PDB file of C-alpha atoms in Angstrom:
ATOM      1  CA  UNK N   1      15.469  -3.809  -8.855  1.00 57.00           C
ATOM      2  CA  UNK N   2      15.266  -1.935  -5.685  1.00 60.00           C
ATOM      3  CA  UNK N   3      13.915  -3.448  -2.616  1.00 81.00           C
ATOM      4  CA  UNK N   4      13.397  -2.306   0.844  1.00 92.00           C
ATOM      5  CA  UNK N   5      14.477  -4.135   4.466  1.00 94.00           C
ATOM      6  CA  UNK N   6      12.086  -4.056   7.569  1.00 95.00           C
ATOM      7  CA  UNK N   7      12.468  -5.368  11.075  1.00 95.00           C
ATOM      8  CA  UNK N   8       9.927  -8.328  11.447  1.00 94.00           C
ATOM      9  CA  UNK N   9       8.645  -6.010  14.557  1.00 96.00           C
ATOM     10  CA  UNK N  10       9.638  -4.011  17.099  1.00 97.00           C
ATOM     11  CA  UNK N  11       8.553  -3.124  20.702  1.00 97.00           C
ATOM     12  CA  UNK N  12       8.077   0.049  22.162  1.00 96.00           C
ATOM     13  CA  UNK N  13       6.505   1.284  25.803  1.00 96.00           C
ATOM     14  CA  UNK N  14       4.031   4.010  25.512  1.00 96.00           C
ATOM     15  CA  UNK N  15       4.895   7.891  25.611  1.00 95.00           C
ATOM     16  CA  UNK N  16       8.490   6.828  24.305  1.00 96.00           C
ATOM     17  CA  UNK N  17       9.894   8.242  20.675  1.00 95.00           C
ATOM     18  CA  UNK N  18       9.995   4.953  18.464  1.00 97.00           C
ATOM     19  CA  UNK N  19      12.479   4.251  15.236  1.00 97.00           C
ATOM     20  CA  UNK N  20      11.678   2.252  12.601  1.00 98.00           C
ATOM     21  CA  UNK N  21      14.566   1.350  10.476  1.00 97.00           C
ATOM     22  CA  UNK N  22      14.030   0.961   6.798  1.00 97.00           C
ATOM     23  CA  UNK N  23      16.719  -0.303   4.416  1.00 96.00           C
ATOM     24  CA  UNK N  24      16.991   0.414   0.428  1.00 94.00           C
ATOM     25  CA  UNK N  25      20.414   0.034  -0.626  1.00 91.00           C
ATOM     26  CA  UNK N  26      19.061  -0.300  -3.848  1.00 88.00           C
ATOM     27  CA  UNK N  27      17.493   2.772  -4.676  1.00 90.00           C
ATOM     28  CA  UNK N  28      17.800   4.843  -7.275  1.00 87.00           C
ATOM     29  CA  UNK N  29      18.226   8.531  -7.251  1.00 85.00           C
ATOM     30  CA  UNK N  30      14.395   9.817  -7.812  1.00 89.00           C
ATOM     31  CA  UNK N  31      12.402   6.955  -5.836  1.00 92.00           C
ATOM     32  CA  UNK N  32      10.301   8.712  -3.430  1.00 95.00           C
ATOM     33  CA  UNK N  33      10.252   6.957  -0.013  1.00 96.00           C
ATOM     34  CA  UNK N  34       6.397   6.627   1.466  1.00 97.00           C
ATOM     35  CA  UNK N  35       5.515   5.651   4.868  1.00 97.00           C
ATOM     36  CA  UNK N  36       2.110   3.462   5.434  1.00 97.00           C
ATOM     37  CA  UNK N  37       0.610   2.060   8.308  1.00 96.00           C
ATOM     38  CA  UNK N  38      -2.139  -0.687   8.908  1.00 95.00           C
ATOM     39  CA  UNK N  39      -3.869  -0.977  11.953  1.00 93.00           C
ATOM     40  CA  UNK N  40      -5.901  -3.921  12.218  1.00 88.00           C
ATOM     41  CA  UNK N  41      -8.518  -4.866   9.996  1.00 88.00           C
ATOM     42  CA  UNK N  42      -8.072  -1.550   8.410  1.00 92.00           C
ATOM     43  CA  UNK N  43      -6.751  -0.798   5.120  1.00 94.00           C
ATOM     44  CA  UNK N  44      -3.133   0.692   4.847  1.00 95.00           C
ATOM     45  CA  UNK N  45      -3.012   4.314   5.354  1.00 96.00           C
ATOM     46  CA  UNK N  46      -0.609   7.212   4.837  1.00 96.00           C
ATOM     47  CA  UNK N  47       1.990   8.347   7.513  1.00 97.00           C
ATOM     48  CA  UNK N  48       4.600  10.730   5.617  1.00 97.00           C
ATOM     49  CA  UNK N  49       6.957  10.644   2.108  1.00 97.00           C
ATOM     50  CA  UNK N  50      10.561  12.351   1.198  1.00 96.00           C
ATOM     51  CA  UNK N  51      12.802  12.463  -1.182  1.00 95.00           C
ATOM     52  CA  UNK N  52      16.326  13.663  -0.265  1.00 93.00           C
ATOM     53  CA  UNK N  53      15.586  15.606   3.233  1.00 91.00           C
ATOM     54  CA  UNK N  54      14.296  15.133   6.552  1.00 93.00           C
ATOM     55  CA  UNK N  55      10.265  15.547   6.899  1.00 94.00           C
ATOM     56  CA  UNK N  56       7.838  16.016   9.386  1.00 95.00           C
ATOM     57  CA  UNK N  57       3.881  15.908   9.665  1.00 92.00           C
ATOM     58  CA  UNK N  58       1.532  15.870  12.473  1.00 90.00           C
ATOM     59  CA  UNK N  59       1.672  12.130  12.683  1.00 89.00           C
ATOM     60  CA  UNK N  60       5.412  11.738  12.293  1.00 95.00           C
ATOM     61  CA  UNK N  61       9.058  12.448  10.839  1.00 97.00           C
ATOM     62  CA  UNK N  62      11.080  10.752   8.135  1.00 98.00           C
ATOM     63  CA  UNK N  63      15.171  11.157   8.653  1.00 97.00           C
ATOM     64  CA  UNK N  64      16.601   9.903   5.585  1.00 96.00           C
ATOM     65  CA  UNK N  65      20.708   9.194   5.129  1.00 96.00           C
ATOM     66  CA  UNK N  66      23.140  11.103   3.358  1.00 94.00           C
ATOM     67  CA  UNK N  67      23.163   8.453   0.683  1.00 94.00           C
ATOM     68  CA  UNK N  68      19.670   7.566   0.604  1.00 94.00           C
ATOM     69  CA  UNK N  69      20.506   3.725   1.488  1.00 94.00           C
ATOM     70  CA  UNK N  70      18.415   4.009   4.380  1.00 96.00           C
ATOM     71  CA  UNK N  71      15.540   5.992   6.152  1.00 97.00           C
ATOM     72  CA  UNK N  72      13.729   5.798   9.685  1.00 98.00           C
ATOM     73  CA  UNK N  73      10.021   6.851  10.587  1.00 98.00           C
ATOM     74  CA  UNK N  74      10.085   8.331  13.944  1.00 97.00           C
ATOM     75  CA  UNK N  75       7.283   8.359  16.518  1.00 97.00           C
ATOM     76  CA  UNK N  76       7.892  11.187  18.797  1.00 94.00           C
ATOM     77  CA  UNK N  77       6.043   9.990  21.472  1.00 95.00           C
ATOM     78  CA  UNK N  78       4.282   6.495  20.721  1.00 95.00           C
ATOM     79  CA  UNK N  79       0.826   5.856  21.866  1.00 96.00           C
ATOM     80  CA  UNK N  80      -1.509   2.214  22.471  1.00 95.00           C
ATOM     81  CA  UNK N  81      -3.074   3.542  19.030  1.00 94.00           C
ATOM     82  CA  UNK N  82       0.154   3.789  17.458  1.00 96.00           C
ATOM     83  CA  UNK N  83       0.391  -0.218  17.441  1.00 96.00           C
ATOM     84  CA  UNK N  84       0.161  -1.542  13.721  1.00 96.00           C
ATOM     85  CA  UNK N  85       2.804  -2.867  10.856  1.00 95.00           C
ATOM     86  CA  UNK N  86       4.409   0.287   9.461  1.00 97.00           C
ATOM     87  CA  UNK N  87       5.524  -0.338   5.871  1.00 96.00           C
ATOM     88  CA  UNK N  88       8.028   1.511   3.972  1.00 96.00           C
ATOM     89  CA  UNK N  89       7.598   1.571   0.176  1.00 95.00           C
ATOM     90  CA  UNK N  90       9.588   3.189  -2.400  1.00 94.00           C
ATOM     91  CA  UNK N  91       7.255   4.914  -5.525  1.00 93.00           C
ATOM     92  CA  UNK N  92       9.668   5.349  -8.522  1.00 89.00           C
ATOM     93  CA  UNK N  93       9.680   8.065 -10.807  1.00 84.00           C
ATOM     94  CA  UNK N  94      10.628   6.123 -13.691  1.00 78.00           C
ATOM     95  CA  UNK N  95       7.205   5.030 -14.227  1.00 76.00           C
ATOM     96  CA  UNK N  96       5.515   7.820 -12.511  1.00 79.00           C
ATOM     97  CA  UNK N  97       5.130   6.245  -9.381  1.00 80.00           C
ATOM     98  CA  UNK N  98       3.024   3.312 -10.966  1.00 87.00           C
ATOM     99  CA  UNK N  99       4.946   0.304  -9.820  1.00 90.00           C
ATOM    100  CA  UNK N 100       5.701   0.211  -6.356  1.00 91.00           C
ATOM    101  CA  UNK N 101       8.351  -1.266  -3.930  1.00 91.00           C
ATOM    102  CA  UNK N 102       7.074  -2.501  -0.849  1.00 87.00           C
ATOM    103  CA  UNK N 103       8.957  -4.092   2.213  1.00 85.00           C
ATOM    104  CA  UNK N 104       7.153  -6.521   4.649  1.00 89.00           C
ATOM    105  CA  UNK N 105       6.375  -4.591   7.294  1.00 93.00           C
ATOM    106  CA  UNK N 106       7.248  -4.112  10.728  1.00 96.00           C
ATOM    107  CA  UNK N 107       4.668  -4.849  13.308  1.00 95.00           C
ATOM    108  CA  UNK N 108       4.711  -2.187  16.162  1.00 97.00           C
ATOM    109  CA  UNK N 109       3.227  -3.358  19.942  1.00 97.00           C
ATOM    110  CA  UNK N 110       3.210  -0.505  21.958  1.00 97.00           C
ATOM    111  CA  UNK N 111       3.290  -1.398  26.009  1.00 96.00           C
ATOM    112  CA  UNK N 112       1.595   0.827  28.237  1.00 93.00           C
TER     113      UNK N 112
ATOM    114  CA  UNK S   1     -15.862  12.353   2.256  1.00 86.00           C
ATOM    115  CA  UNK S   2     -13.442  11.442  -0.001  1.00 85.00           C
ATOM    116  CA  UNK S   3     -12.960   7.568   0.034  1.00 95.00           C
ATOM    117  CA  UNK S   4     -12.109   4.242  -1.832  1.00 97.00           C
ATOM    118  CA  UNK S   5     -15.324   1.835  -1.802  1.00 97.00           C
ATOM    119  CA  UNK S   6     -14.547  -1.955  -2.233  1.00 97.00           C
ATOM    120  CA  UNK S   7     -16.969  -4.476  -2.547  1.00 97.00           C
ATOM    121  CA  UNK S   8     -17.963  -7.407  -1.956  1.00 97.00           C
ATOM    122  CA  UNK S   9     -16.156  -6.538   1.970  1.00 96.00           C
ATOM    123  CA  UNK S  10     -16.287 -10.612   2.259  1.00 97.00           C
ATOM    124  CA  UNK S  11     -16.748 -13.325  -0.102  1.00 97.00           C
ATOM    125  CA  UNK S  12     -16.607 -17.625  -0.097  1.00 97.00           C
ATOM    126  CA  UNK S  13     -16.664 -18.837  -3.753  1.00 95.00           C
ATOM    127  CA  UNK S  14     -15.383 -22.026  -5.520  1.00 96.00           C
ATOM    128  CA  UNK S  15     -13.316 -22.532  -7.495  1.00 96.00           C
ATOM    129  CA  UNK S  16     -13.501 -22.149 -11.307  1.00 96.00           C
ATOM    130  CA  UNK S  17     -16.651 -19.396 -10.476  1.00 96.00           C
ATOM    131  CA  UNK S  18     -16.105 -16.298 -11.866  1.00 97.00           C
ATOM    132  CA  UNK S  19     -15.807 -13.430  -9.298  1.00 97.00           C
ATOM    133  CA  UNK S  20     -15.436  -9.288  -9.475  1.00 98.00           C
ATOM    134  CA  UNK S  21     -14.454  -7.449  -7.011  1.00 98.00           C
ATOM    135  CA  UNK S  22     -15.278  -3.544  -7.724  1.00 98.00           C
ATOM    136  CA  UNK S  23     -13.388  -0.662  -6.756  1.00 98.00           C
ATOM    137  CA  UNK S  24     -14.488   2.849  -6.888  1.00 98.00           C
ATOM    138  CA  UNK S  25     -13.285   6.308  -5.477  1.00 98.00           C
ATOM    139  CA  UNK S  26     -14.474   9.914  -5.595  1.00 96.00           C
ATOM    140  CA  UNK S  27     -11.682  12.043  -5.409  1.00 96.00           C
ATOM    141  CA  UNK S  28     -11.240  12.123  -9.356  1.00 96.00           C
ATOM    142  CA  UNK S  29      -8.097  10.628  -9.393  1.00 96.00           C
ATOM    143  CA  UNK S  30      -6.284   9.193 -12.018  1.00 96.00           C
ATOM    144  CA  UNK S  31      -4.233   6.684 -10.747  1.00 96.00           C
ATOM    145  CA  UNK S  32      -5.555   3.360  -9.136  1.00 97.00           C
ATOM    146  CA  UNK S  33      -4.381   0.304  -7.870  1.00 97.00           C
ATOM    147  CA  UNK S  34      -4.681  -3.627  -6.690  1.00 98.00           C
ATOM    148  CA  UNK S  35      -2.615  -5.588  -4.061  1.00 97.00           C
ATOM    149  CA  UNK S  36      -3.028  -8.501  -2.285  1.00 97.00           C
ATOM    150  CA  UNK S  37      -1.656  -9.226   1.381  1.00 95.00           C
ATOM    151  CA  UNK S  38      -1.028 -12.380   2.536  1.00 93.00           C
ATOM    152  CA  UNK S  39       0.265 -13.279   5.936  1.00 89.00           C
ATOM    153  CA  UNK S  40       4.426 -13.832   5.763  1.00 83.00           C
ATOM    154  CA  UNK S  41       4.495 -11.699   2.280  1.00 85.00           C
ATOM    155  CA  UNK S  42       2.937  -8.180   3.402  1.00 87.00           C
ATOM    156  CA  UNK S  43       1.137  -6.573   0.496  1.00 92.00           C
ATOM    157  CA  UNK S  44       1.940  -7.144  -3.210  1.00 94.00           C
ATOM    158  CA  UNK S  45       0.764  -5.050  -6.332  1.00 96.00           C
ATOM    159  CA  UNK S  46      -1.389  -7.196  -8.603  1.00 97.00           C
ATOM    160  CA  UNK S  47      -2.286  -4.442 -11.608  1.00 97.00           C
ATOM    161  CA  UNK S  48      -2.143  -0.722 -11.618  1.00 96.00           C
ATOM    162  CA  UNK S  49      -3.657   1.921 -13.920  1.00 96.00           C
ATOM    163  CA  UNK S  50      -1.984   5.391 -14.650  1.00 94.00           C
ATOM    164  CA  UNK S  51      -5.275   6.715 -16.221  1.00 94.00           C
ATOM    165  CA  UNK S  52      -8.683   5.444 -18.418  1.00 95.00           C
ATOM    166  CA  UNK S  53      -7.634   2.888 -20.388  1.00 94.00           C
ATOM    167  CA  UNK S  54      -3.962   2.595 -19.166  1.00 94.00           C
ATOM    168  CA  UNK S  55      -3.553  -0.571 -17.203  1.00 96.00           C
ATOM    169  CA  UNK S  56      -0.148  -2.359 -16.392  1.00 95.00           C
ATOM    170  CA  UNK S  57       0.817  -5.581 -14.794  1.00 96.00           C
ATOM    171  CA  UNK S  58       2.587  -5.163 -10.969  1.00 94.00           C
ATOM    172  CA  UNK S  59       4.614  -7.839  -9.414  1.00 93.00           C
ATOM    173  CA  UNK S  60       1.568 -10.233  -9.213  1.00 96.00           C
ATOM    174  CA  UNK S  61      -0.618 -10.379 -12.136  1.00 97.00           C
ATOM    175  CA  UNK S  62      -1.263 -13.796 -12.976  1.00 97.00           C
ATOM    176  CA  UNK S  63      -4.481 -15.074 -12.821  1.00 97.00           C
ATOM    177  CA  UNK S  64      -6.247 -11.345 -12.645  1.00 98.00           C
ATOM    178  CA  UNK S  65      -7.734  -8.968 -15.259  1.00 98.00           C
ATOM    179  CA  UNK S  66      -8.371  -5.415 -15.025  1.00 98.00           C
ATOM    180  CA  UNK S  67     -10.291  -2.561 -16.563  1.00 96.00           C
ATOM    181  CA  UNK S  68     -10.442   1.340 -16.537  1.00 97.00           C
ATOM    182  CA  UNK S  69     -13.381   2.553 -18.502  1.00 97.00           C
ATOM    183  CA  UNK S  70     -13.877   5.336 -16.548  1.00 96.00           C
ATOM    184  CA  UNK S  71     -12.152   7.365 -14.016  1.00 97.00           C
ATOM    185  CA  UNK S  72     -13.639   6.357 -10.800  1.00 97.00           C
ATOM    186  CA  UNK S  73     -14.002   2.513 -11.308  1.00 98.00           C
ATOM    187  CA  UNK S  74     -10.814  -0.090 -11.072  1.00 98.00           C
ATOM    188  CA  UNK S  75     -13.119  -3.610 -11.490  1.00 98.00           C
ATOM    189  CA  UNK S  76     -10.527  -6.736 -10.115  1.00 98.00           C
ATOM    190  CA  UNK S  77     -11.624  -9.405 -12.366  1.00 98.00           C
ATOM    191  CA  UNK S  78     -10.669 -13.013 -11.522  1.00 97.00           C
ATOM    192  CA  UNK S  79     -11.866 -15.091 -14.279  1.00 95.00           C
ATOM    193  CA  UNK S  80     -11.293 -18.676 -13.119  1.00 97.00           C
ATOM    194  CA  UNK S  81     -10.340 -18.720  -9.271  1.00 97.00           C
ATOM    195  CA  UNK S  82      -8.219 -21.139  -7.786  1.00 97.00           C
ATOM    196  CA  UNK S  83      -7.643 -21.590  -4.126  1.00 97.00           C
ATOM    197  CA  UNK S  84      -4.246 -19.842  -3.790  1.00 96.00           C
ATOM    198  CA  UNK S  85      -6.303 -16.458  -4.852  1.00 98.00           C
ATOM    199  CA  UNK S  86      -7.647 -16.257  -0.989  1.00 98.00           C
ATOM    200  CA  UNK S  87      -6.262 -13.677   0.270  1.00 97.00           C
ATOM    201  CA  UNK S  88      -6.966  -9.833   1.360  1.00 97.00           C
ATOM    202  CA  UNK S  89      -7.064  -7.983  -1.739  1.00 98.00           C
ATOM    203  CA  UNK S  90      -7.060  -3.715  -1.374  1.00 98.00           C
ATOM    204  CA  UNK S  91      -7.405  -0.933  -4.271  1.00 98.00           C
ATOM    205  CA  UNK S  92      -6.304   2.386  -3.855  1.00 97.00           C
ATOM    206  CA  UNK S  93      -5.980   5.604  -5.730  1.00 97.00           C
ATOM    207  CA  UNK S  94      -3.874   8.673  -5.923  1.00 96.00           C
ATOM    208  CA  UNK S  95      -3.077  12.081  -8.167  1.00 94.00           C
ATOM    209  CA  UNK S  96      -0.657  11.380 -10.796  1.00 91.00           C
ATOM    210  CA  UNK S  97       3.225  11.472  -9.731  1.00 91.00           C
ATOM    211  CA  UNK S  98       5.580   9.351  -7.370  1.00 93.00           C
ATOM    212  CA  UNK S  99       5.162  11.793  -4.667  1.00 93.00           C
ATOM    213  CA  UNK S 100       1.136  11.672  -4.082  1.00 94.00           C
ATOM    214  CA  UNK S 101      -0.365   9.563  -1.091  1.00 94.00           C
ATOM    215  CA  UNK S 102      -1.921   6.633  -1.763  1.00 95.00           C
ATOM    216  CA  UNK S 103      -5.920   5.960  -0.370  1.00 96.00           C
ATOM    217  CA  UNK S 104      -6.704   2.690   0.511  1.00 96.00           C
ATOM    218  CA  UNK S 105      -9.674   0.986   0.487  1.00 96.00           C
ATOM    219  CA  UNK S 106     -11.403  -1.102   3.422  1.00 95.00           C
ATOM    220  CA  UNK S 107     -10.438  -4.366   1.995  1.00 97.00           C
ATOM    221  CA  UNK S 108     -11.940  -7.236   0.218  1.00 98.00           C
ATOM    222  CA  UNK S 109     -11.238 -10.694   2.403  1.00 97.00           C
ATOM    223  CA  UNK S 110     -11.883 -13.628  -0.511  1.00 97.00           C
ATOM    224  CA  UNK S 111     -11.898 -17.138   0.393  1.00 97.00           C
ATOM    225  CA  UNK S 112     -11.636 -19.893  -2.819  1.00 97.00           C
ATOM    226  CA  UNK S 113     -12.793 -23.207  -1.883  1.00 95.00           C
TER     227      UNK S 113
END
């Protein structure tokens, strides 16, 4: 089964692009790869998704490798609101995207 | 506003009691979701449901039951709790298809004495 790889956390100082590494060596050729966040005491909510190429949004971009083993979230400019555990999740088409694939999250502290 | 409404927000029970916790959105959605998130494990799917009566079993499912009678309601049902079912507990909903957003709810924190 395909599982995905998160840093326990990261640091980052404010106004500075952040990378958040994701790893799913496992996954197979149509699992969509989602982006969450969770600030605190919030519920998790939705940063950005791909599939094969490179995305952006207003809150963010998702590179994604060649072989689709990997994928980063990248904060262009991170701010003290940005702080919260990003997780990266894979939603398979298989079973229409009813079983997910979580990883454990990587909590983000943002100095200012 | 389109949302995800959980409640009880916060609940103390004992164990053995009977609990619900509802879960209800407006967006007219036909897929929902449960997870739990426990510190050390992040969040884990419990049950999910692809439409009305469609329900199937996520990584977690022991010791919860589910229904979908109707669109907008995804009832978490736990029918005898037990002490390791404390925990944060969060439904969510999305269109059909791998590549919809998910919307989460506000949370449900549930303590089992």
């Amino acid at each position: 089964d395909a599982k995905t790889t998160q840093p326990n956390s990261m640091e980052s100082n404010e106004e500075e692009p952040v990378h958040l590494p994701c790893n799913h060596s496992t996954i197979s050729g149509t699992d969509y790869i989602h982006w969450y966040r969770q600030l605190p005491s919030q519920g998790p909510e939705y940063v950005i998704h791909g599939l094969t190429s490179n995305v952006n949004n207003r809150m963010a971009s998702l590179a994604i490798a060649e072989d689709r083993k990997s994928s980063t979230l990248i904060l262009h400019r991170a701010t003290l609101r940005d702080a919260a555990v990003y997780y990266c999740i894979l939603r398979p088409r298989y079973n229409q995207g009813g079983k997910l694939i979580f990883g454990q999250g990587t909590e983000l502290s943002v100095k200012p | 506003e389109a949302q995800v409404t959980q409640n009880p927000r916060y609940l103390i029970t004992v164990t053995g009691k009977k609990l619900t916790v509802t879960c209800s959105q407006n967006m007219n959605h036909e897929y929902m979701s449960w997870y739990r998130q426990d510190p050390g494990l992040g969040l884990r799917q419990i049950y999910y449901s692809m439409n009305v009566e469609v329900t199937d079993k996520g990584d977690v499912p022991e010791g919860y039951k589910v229904s979908r009678k109707e669109k907008r309601n995804f009832p978490l049902i736990l029918e005898s709790p037990s002490p390791n079912q404390t925990s944060l507990y969060f439904c969510a909903s999305s269109p059909p298809g791998p590549h919809q957003p998910q919307h989460f709810g506000d949370g449900t924190r549930l303590s089992i004495l």
